Short mmCIF file of C-alpha atoms in Angstrom, two decimals:
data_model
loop_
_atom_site.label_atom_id
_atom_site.label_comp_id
_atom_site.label_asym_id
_atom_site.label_seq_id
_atom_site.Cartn_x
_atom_site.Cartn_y
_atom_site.Cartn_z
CA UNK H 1 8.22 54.31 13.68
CA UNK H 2 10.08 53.36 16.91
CA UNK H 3 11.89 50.39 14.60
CA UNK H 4 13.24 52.72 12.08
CA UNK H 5 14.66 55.89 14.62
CA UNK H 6 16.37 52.74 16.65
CA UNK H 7 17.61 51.59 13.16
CA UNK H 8 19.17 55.25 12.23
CA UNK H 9 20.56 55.16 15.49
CA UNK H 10 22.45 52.60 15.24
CA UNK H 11 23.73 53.02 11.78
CA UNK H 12 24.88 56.91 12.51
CA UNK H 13 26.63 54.66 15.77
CA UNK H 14 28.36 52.26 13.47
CA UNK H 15 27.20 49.71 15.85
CA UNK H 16 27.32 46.69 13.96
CA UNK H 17 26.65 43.83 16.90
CA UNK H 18 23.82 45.97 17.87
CA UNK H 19 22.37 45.45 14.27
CA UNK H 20 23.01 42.16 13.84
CA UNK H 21 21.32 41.14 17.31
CA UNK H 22 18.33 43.04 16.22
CA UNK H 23 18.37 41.44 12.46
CA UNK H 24 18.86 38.04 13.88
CA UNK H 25 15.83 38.44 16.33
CA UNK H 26 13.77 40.35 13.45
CA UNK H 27 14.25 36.80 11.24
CA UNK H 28 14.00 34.62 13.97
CA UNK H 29 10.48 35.78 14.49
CA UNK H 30 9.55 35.89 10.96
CA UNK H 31 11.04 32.28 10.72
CA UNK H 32 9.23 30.78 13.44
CA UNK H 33 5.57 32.35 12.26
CA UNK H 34 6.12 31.33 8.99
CA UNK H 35 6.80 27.64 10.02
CA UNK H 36 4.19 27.44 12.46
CA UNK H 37 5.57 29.29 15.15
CA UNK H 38 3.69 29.08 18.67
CA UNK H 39 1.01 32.24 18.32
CA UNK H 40 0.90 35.24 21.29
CA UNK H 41 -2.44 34.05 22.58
CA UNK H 42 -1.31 29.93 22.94
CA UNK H 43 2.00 30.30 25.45
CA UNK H 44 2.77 28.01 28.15
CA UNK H 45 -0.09 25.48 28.28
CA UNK H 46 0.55 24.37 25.30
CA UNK H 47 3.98 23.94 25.57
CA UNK H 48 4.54 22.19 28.81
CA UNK H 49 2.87 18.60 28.17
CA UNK H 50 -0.78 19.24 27.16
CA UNK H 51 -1.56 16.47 24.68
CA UNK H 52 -2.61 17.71 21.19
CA UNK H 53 -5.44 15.36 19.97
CA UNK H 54 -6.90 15.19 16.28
CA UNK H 55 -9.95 13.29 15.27
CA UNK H 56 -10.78 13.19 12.03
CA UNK H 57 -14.76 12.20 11.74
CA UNK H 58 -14.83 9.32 8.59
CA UNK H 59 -18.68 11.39 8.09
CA UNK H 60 -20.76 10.09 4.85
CA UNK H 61 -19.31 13.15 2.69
CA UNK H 62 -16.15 11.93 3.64
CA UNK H 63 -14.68 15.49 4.96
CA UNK H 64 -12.51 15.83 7.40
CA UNK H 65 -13.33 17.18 10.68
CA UNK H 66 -10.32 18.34 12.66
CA UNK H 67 -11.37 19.14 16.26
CA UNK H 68 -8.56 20.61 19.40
CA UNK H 69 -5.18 22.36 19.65
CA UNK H 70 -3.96 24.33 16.39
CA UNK H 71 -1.58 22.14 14.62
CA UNK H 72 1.44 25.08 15.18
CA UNK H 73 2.15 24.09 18.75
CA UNK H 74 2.84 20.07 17.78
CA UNK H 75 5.72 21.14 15.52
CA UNK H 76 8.11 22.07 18.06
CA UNK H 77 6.46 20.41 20.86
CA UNK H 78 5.87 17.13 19.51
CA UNK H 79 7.58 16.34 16.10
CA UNK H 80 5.69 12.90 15.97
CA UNK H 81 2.31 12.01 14.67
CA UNK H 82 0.50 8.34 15.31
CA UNK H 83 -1.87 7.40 12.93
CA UNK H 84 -4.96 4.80 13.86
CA UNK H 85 -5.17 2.87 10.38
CA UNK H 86 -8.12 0.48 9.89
CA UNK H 87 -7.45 -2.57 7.55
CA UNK H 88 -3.82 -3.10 8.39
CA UNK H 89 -3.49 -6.80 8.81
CA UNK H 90 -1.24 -7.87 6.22
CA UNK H 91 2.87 -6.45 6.01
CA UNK H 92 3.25 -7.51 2.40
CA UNK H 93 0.08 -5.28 1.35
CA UNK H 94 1.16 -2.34 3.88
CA UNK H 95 4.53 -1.77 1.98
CA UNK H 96 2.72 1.22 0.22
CA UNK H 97 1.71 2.93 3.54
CA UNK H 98 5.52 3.31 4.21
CA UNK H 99 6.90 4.11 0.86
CA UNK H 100 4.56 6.95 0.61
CA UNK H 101 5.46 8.47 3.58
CA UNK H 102 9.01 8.09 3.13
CA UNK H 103 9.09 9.99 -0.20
CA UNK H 104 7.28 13.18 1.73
CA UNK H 105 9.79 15.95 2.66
CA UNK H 106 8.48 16.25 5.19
CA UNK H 107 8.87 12.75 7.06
CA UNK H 108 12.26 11.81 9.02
CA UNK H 109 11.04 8.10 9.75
CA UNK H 110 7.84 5.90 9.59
CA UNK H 111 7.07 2.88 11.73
CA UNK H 112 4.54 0.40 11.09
CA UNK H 113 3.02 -1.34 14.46
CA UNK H 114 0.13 -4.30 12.94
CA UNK H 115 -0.11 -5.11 16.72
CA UNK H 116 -1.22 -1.35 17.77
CA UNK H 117 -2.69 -0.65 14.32
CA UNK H 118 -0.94 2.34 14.06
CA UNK H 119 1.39 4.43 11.90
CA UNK H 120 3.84 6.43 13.66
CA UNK H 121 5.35 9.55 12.08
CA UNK H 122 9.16 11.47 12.74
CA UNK H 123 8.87 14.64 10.84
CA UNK H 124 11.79 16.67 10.83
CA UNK H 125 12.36 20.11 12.49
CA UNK H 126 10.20 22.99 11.04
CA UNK H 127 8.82 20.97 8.40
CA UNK H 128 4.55 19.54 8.60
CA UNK H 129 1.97 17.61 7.15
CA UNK H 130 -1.05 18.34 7.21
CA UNK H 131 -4.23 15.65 8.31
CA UNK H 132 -5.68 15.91 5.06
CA UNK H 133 -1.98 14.96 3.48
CA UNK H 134 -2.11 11.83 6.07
CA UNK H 135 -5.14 11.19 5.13
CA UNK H 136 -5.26 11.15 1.77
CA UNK H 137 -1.71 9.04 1.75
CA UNK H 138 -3.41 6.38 3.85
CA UNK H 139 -5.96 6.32 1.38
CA UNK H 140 -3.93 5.82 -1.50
CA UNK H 141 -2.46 2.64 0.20
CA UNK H 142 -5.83 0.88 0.20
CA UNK H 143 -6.83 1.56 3.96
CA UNK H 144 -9.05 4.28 6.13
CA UNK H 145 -7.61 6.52 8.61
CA UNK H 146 -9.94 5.90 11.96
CA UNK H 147 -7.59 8.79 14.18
CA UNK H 148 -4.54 11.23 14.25
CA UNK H 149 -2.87 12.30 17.28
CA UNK H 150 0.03 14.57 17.48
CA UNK Z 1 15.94 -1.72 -11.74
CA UNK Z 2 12.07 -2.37 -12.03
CA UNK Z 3 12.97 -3.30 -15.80
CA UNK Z 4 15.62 -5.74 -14.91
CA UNK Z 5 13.34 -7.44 -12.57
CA UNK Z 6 10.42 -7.17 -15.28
CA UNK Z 7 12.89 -9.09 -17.70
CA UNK Z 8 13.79 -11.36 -15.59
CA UNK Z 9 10.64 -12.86 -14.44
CA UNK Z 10 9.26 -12.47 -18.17
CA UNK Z 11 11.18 -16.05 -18.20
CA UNK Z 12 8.28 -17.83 -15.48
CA UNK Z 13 4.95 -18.20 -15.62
CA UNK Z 14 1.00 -19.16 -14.18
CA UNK Z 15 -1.46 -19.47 -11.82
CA UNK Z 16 -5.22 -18.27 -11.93
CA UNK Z 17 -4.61 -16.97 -8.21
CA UNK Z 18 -3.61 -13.66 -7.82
CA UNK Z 19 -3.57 -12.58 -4.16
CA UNK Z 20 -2.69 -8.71 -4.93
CA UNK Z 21 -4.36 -7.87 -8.20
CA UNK Z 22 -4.50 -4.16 -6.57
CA UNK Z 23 -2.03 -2.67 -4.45
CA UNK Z 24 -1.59 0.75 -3.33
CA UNK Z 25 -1.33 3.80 -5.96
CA UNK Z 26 1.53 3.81 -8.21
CA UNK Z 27 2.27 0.86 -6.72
CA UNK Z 28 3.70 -2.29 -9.32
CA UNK Z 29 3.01 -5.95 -9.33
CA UNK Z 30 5.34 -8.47 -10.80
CA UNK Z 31 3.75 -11.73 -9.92
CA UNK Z 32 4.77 -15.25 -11.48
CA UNK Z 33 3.96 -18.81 -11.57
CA UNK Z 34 4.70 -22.28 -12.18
CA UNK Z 35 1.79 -25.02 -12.56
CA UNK Z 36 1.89 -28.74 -13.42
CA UNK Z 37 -0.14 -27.50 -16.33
CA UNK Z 38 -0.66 -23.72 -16.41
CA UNK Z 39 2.69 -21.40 -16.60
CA UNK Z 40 2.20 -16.89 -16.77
CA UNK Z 41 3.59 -14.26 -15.34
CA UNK Z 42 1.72 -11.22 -14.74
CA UNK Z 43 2.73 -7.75 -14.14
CA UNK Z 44 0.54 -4.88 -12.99
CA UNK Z 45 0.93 -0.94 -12.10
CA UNK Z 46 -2.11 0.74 -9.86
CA UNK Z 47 -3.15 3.50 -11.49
CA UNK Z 48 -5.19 4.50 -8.31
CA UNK Z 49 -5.59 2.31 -4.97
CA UNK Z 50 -8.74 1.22 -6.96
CA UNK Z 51 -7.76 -0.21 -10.50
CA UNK Z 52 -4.89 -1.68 -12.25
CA UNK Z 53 -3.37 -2.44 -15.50
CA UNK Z 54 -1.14 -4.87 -16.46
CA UNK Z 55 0.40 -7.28 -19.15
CA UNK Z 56 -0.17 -11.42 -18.84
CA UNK Z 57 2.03 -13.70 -20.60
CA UNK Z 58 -0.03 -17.48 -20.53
CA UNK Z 59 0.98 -20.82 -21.42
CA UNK Z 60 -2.01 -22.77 -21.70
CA UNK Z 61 -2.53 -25.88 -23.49
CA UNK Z 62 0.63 -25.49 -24.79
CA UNK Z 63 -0.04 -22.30 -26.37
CA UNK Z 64 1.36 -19.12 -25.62
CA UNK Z 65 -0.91 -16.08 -25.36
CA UNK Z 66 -0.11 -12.34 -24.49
CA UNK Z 67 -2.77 -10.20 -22.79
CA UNK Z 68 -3.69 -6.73 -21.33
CA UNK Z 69 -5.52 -6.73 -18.29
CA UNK Z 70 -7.70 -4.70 -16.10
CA UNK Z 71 -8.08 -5.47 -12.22
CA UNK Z 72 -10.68 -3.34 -10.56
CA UNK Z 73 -11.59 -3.31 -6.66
CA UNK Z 74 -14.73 -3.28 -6.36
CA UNK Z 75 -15.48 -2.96 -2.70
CA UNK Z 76 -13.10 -2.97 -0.06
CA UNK Z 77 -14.11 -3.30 4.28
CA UNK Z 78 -11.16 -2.05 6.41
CA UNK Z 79 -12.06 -2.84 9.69
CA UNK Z 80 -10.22 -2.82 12.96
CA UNK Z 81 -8.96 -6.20 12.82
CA UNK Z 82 -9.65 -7.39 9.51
CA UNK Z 83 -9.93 -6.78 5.72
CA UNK Z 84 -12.50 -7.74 2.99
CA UNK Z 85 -12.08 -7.25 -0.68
CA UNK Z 86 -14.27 -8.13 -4.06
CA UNK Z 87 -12.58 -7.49 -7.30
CA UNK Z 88 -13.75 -7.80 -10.73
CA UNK Z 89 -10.77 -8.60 -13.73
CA UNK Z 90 -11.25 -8.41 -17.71
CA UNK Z 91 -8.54 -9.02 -19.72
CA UNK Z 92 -8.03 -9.74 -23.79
CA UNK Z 93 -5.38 -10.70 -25.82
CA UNK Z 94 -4.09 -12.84 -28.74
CA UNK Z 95 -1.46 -16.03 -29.72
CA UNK Z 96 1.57 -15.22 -29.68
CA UNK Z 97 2.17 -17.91 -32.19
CA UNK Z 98 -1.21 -17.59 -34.56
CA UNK Z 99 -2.63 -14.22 -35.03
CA UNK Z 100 -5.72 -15.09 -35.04
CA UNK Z 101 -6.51 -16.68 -31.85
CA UNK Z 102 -7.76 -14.64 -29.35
CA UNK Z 103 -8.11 -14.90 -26.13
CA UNK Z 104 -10.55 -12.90 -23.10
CA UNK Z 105 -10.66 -13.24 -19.93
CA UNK Z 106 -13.48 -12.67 -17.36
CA UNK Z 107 -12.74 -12.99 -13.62
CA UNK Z 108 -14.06 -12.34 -9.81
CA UNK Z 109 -12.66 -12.65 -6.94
CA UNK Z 110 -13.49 -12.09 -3.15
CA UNK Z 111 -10.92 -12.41 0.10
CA UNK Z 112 -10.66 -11.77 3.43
CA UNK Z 113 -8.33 -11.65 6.46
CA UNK Z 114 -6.96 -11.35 9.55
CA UNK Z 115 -3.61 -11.11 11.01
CA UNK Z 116 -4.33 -15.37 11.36
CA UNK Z 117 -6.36 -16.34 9.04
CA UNK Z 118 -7.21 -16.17 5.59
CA UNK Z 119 -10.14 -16.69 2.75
CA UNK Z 120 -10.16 -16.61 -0.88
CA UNK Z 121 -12.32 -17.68 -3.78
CA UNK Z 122 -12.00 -17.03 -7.07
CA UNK Z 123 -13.60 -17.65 -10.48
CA UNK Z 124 -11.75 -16.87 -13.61
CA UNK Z 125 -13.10 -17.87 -17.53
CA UNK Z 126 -10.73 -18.00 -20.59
CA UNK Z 127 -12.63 -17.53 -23.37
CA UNK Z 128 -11.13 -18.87 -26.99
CA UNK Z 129 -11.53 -21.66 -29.17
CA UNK Z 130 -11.79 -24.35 -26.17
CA UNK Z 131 -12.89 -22.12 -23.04
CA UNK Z 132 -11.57 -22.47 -19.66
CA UNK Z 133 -13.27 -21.99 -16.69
CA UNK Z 134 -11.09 -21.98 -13.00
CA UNK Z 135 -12.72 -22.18 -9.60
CA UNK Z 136 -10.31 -21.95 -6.82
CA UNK Z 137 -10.70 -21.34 -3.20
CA UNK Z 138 -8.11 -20.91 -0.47
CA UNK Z 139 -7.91 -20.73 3.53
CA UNK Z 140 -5.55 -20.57 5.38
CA UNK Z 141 -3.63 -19.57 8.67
CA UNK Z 142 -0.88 -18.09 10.43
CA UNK Z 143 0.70 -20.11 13.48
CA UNK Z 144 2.42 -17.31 14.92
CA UNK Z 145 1.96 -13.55 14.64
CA UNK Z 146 4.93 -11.33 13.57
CA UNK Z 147 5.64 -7.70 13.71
CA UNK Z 148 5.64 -5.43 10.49
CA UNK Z 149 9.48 -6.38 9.28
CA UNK Z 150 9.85 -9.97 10.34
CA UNK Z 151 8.88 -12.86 7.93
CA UNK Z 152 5.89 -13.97 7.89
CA UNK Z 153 4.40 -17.23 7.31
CA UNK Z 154 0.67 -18.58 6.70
CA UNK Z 155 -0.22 -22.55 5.55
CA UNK Z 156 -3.01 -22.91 3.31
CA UNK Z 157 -5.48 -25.81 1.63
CA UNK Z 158 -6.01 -24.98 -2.22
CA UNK Z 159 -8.58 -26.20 -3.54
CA UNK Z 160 -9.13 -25.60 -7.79
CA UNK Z 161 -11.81 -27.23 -10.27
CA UNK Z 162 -10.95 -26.91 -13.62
CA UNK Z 163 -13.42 -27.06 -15.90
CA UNK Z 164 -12.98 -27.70 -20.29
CA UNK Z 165 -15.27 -29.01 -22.60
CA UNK Z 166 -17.49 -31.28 -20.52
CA UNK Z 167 -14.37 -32.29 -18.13
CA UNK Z 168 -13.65 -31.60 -14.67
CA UNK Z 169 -10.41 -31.32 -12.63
CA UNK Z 170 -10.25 -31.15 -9.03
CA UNK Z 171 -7.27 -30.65 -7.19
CA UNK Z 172 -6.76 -30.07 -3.82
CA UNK Z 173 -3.08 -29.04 -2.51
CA UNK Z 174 -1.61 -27.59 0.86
CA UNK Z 175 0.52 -24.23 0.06
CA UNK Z 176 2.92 -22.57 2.09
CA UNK Z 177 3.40 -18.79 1.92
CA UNK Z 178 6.30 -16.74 3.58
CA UNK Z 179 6.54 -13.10 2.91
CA UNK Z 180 8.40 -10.48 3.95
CA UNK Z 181 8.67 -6.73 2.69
CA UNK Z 182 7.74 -6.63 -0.53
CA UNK Z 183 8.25 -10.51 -1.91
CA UNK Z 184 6.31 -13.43 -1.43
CA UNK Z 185 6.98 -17.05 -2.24
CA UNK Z 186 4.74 -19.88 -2.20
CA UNK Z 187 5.28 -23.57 -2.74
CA UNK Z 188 2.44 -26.27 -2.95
CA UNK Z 189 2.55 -29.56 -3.63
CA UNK Z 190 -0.06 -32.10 -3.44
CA UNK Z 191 2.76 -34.93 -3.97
CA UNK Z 192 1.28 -36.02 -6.50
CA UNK Z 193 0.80 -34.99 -9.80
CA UNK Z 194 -0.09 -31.21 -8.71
CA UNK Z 195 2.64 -28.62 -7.67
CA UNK Z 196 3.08 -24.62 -7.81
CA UNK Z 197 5.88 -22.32 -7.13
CA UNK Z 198 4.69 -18.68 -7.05
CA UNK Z 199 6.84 -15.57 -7.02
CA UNK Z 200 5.41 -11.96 -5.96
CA UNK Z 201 7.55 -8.70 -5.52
CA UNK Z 202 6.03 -5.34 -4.83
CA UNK Z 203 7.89 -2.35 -5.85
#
């Protein structure tokens, strides 16, 4: 109710930089809860530094158990994911690890460490990927996904 | 480009090794050999990270044969350090010069690695008018380790027994593999009478 009188308002006004400051903050809110934005109740912990830690449980079903921090808060916080792979001993035979996250929209870069086992993930701004997604790419290429941290 | 590089190797051929008969889904395998006495070139798409299709074109005995071919991993152990696979291959086909000579194939193979060392053994059977059965085993290491983009290099000690009609062949042969990316070369040479030039591009 309060939206619309202040709306009227400033039509009858004609003040046009009034509207478009409140427009631009109306979409700037929708925009940033519809990509993940950081929620009311999660504010500055989560911002400032607090590691955001994923383990998915390799249980006999085979589901994935995602324990810790909502996933929203890593977006804007921490745009890169490392992925624990098991089985990654070969290059030649890990080609298909980085081919198939390079053809996701929603990955910027992909590095392969066979030292550190990992997979590390870029992803570019506002976009994700989920663990199942990670999971079920790292699959795909022939090897098991042991942990995800973002 | 996949075709052109398809054509291309359709020109090479053999070897009853194949180090990748599986690869990652969607994943294709152009892989092609040159023996003292065997000569195909093989090339596979992964249907799922589990099985495999693929076309074989064999010179053996001096004849020609075409076949279609099914790779199929049966078990796989990723561990921390090190991988273990078993796979299972059937394949069937006919001469590509007499109609009526077919050929199947039967094979298994089991590996396993490290980012040093390496252990194969495989058994494949040709079944036609004058079967062929191939044992060959492989191990081999790495001197140095590399990171994910550099080349790669591992030596090796092949050893093969050949077995048609009531006659064995043993041959033993060092290999040396380099690979990096997606293509793999290997030369062997037992200087001799036994050598092998092998070819392998992912894509």
């Amino acid at each position: 109710m309060k939206r619309r009188k202040i709306m009227i308002k400033m039509i009858e006004n004609k003040n046009i930089v009034a509207m478009i400051l409140f427009l631009s903050l109306f979409f700037y809110n929708t925009l940033v809860t519809a990509y993940g934005g950081i929620p009311e109740s999660k504010v500055t912990n989560d911002i400032i530094g607090t590691e955001n830690h994923h383990s998915i449980g390799m249980d006999q079903s085979n589901n994935n158990v995602t324990k810790g921090v909502s996933e929203n808060v890593s977006i804007i916080t921490n745009p890169s994911i490392i992925i624990y792979v098991n089985g990654m001993v070969c290059s030649f035979c890990a080609q298909g690890i980085t081919k198939s996250f390079k053809s996701h929209n929603a990955i910027k870069d992909v590095s392969v460490s066979l030292e550190n086992k990992t997979v590390k993930l870029k992803l570019k701004r506002f976009h994700r990927i989920s663990d199942k997604k990670i999971q079920s790419i790292i699959n795909d290429s022939g090897y098991n996904v042991k942990e995800i941290k973002r | 480009m996949r075709v052109l590089i398809v054509l291309f190797f359709f020109s090479v051929i053999y070897n009853p090794i194949f180090s990748h008969p599986v690869i990652w889904k969607d994943g294709i395998v152009i892989h092609s050999t040159l023996t003292e006495s065997m000569k195909s070139i093989k090339t596979h798409y992964s249907i799922t990270n589990k099985w495999s299709l693929g076309l074989h074109g064999i010179d053996l005995n001096n004849r020609s044969y075409g076949m279609a071919q099914s790779n199929f991993l049966l078990k796989r152990w990723n561990g921390e350090g090190s991988q273990g696979n078993l796979y299972l291959f059937s394949g069937m086909g006919n001469s590509l010069t007499n109609q009526h000579l077919i050929i199947t194939h039967l094979g298994f193979q089991a590996d396993w690695e490290t980012r040093t060392v390496y252990t194969h053994l495989s058994v494949d059977s040709y079944f036609k008018e004058n079967p062929i059965h191939l044992l060959s085993t492989r191990l081999g290491f790495s001197p140095y380790l590399v990171s994910y983009d550099k080349l790669s290099t591992w030596f090796m000690i092949q050893v093969d027994d050949k077995l048609q009609g009531n006659e064995h062949e043993i041959g033993i042969m060092p290999v040396i593999r380099f690979f990096k990316h997606n293509i793999l070369l290997e030369l062997g040479s037992n200087l001799s009478n036994k050598y092998l030039m092998t070819v392998m591009i992912h894509l």
